[in-house]
Short mmCIF file of C-alpha atoms in Angstrom, two decimals:
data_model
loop_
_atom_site.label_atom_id
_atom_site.label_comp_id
_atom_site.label_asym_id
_atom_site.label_seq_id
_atom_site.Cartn_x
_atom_site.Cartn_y
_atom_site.Cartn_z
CA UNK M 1 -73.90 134.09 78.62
CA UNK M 2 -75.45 135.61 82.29
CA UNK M 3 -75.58 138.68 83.55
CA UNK M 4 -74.15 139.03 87.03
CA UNK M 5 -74.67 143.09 87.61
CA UNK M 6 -77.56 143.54 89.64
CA UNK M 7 -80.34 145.95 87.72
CA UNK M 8 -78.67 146.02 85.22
CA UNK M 9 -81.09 146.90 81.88
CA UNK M 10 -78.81 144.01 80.26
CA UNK M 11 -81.12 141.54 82.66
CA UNK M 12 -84.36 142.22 80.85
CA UNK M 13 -82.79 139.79 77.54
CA UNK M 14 -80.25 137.99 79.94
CA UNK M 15 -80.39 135.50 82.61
CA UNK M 16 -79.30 137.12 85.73
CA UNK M 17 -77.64 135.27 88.75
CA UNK M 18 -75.71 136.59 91.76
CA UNK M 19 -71.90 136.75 91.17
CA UNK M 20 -71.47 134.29 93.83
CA UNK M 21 -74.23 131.88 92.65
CA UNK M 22 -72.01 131.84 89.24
CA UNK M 23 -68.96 131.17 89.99
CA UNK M 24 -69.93 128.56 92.50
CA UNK M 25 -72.25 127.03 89.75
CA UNK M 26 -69.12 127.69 86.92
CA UNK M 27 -66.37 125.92 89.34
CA UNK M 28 -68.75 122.63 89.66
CA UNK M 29 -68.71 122.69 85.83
CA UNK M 30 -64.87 123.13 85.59
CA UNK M 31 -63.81 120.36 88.24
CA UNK M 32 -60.70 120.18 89.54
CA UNK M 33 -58.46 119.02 86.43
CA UNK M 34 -54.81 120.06 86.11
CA UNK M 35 -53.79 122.52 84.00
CA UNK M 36 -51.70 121.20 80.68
CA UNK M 37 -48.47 123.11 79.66
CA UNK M 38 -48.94 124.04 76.10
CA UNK M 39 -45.18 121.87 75.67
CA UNK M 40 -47.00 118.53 77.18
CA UNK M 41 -50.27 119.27 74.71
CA UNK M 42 -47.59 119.34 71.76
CA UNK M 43 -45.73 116.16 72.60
CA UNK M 44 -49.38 114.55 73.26
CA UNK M 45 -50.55 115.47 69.47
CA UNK M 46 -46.78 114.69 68.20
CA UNK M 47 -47.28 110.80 69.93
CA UNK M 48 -50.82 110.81 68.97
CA UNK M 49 -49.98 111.22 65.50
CA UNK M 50 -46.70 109.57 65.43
CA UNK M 51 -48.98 106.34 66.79
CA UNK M 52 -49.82 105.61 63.18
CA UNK M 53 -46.45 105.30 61.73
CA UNK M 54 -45.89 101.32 62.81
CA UNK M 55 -43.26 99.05 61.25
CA UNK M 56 -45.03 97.43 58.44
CA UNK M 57 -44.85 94.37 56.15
CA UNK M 58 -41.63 93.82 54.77
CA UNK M 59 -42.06 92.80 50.71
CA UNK M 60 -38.28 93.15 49.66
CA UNK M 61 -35.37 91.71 50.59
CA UNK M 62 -32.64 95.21 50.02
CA UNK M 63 -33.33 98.52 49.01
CA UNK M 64 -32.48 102.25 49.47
CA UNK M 65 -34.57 104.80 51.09
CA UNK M 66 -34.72 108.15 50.77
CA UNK M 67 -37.01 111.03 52.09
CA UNK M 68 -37.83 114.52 50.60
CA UNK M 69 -39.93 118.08 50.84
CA UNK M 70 -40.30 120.39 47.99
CA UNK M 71 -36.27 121.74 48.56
CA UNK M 72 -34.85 118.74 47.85
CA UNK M 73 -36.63 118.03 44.51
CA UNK M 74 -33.96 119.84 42.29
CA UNK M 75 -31.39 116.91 43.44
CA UNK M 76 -33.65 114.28 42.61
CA UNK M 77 -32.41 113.59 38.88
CA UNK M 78 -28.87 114.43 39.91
CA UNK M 79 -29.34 111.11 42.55
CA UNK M 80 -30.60 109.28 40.47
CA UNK M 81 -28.60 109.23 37.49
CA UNK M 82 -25.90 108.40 39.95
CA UNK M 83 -27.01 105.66 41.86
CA UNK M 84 -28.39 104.18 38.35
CA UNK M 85 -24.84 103.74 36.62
CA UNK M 86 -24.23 100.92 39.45
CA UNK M 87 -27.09 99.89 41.31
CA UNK M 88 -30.85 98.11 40.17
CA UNK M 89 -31.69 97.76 43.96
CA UNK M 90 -35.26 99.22 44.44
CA UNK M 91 -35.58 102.81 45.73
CA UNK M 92 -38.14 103.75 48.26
CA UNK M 93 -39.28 107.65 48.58
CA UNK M 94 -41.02 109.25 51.34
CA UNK M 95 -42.97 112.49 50.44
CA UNK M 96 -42.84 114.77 53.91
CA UNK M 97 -44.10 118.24 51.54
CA UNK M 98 -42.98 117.41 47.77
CA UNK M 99 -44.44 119.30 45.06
CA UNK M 100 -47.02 117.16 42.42
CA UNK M 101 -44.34 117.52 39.84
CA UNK M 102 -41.57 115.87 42.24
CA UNK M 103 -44.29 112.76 42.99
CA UNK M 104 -44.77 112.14 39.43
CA UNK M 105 -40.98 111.99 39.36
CA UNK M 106 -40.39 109.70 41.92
CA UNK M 107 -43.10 107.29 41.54
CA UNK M 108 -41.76 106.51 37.58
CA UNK M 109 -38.56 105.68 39.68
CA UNK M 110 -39.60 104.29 43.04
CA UNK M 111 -41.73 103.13 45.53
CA UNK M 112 -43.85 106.13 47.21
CA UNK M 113 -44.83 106.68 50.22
CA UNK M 114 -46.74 109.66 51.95
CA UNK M 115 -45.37 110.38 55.37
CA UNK M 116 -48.61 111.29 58.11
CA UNK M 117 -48.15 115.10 58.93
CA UNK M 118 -46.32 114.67 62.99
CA UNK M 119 -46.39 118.33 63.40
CA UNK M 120 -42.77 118.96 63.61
CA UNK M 121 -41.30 121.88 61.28
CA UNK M 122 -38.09 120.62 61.63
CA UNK M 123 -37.66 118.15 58.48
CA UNK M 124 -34.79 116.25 59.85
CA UNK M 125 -36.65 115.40 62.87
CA UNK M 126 -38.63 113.22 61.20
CA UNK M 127 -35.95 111.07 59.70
CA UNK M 128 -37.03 108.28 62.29
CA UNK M 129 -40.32 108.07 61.77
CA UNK M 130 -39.04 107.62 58.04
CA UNK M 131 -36.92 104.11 58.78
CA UNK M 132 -40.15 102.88 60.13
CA UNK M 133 -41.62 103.44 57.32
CA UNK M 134 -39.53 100.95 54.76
CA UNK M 135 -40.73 98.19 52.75
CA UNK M 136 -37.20 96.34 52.64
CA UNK M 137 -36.09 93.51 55.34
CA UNK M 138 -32.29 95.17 55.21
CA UNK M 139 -32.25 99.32 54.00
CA UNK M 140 -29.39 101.67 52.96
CA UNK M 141 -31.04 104.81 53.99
CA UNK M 142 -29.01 108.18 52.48
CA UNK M 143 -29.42 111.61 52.64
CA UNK M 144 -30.40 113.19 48.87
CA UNK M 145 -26.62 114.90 48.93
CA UNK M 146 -25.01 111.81 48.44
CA UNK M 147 -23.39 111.02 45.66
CA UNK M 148 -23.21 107.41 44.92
CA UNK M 149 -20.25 106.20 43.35
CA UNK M 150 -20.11 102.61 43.17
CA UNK M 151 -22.22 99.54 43.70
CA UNK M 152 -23.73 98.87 47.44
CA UNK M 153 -23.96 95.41 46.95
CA UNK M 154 -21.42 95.49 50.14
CA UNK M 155 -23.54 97.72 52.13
CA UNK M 156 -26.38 95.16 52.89
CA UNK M 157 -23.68 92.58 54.84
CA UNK M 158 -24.06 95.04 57.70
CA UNK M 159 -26.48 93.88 60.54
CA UNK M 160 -28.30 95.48 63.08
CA UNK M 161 -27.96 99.10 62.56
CA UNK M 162 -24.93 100.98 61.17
CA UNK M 163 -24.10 104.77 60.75
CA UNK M 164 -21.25 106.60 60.43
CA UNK M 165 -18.97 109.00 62.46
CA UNK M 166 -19.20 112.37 61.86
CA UNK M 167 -16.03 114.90 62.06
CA UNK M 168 -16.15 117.38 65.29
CA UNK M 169 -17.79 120.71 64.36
CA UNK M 170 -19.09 123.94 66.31
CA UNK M 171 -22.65 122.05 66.38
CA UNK M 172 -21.23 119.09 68.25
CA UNK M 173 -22.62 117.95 71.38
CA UNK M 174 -20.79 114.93 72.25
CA UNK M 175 -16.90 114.10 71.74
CA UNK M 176 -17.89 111.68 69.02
CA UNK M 177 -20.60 112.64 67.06
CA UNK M 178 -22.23 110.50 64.77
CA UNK M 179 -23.26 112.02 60.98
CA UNK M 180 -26.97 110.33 60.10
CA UNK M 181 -26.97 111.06 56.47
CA UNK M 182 -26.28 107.56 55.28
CA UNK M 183 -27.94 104.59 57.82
CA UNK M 184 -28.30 101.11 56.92
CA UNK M 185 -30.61 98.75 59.35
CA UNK M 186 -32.49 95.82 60.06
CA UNK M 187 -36.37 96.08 60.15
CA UNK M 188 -37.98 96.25 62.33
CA UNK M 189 -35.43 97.79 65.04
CA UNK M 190 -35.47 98.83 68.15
CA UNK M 191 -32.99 101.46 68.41
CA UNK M 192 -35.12 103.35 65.72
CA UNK M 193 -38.53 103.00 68.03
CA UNK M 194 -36.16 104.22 70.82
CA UNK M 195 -34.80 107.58 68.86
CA UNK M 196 -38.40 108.25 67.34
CA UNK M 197 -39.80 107.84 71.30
CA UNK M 198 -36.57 110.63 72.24
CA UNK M 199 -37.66 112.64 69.19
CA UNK M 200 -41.34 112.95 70.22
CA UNK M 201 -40.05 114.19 73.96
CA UNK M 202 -36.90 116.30 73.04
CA UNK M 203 -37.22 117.15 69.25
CA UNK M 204 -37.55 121.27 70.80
CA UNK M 205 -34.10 120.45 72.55
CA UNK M 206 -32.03 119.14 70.02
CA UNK M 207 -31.22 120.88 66.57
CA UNK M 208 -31.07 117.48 64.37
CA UNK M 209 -31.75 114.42 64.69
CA UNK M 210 -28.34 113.08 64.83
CA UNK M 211 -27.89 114.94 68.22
CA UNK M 212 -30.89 113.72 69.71
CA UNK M 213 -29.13 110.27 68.42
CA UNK M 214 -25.69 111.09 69.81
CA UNK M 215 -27.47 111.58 73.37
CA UNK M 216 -28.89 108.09 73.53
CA UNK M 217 -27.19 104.49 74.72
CA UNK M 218 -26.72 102.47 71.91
CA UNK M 219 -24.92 100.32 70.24
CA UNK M 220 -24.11 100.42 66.34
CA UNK M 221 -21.66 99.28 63.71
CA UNK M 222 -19.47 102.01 62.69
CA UNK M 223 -19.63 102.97 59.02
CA UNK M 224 -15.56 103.14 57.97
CA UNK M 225 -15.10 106.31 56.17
CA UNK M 226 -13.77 105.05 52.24
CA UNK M 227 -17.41 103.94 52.43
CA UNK M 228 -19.32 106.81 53.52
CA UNK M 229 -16.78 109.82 53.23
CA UNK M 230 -18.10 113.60 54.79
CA UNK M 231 -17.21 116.67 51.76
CA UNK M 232 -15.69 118.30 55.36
CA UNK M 233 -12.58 115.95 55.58
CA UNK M 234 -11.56 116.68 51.82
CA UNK M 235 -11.98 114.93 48.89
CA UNK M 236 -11.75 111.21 48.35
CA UNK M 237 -11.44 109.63 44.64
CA UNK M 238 -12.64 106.13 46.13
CA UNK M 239 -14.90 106.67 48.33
CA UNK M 240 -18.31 104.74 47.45
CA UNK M 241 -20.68 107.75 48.79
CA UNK M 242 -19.62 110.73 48.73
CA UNK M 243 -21.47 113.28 50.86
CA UNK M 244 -22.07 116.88 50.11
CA UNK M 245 -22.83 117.94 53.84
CA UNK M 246 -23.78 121.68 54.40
CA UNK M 247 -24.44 124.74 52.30
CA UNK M 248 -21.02 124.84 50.04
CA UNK M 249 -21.78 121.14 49.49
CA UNK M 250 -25.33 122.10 48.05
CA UNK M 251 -23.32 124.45 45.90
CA UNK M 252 -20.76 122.03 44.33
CA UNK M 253 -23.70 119.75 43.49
CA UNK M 254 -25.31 122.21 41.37
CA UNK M 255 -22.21 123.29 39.83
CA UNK M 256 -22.12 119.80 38.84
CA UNK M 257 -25.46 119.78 37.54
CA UNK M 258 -25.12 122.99 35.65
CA UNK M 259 -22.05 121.64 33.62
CA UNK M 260 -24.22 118.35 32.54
CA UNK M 261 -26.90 120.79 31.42
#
């Protein structure tokens, strides 16, 4: 701290120096660097911290994946009891905010992992960073809200990266949307590095992550729907997952919960 007011009593406990003196000394501190919009500074911390989430070592051949904050934890036993009447493939969890109790949970059933805070809010923005994340060479990735009805043993003949098509609704953005809640893929993959590179850019853009998705080039094998069927196009007796998409979905699955209780 100076004082730049001429006689002023301040000067007798304060370094004094001319107004002009200061700010020509203050400016040679400063230098000439451009100023950062607060948006660039976020992507910069987003990528900076995103940096750290790298494909890593592949240690099993197939395997599901699934990811999870504290509001998802009261479908975890519903899932699970599902997928276990058909399926012994390993399960992979990703804690992005669970509670201790749904940890404990998951790591007597699975493989955890602990997702590296990006600073995004938005919880299905970081489904990308997620994939990376996977132990498995080939992984069925699925939303919690699917129900699984059958074995996937099929699932894993995909190659590359597959997802399915979503049905037109009022938060489309392209003519065919695509619905992200079940993926399976090859690891490591490129189109996944691309959409977690959009994400870091546009996540403030884009209300999912399947939009920022449906705005990119790519190529994928589509999903047919008797394999991953949407609760929006009605019900389906044979379809292998079944998937509880939006608020009245969340509502049928703990109607079925309550009547097993």
């Amino acid at each position: 701290c100076i004082s730049c007011t001429e006689d002023s009593p301040i000067n007798d406990y304060m370094r004094y120096i001319p107004l002009k003196q200061a700010l020509a000394e203050s400016s040679g501190k400063v230098g000439h660097s451009k100023p950062v919009h607060a948006n660039d500074a976020e992507v910069e911390e987003v990528r900076e911290r995103a940096s750290h989430i790298t494909w890593g070592e592949t240690i099993r051949d197939k395997g599901v994946l699934l990811y999870a904050d504290k509001n998802a934890e009261w479908m975890f036993d519903w899932w699970f009891y599902n997928y276990h009447k058909y399926n012994t493939y390993p399960v992979q969890v990703v804690d992005v905010g669970m509670t201790q109790s749904g940890i404990d949970f998951c790591k007597a059933r699975a493989t955890y992992t602990k997702l590296p805070d990006l600073g995004i809010s938005q919880l299905w923005h970081v489904k990308p960073f997620v994939l990376k994340t996977t132990t498995f060479k080939k992984t069925v990735y699925m939303d919690w809200d699917v129900e699984v009805r059958g074995s996937l043993y099929d699932m894993f003949d995909y190659d590359g990266f597959a997802i399915s098509y979503d049905k037109v609704n009022n938060f489309s953005t392209v003519s065919k949307p695509i619905n992200a809640g079940v993926i399976i893929y090859d690891s490591p993959n490129k189109l996944i590095d691309r959409w977690c590179e959009r994400t870091i850019t546009d996540f403030r853009k884009y209300r999912a992550d399947q939009d920022i998705l449906d705005s990119m080039d790519k190529k994928f094998i589509p999903i047919p729907p008797e394999i991953h069927w949407l609760r929006i196009m009605g019900e389906n007796k044979t379809s292998l997952l079944y998937h509880y998409t939006g608020p009245i979905g969340k509502k049928i699955i703990r109607d079925k919960i309550a009547k097993t209780t």
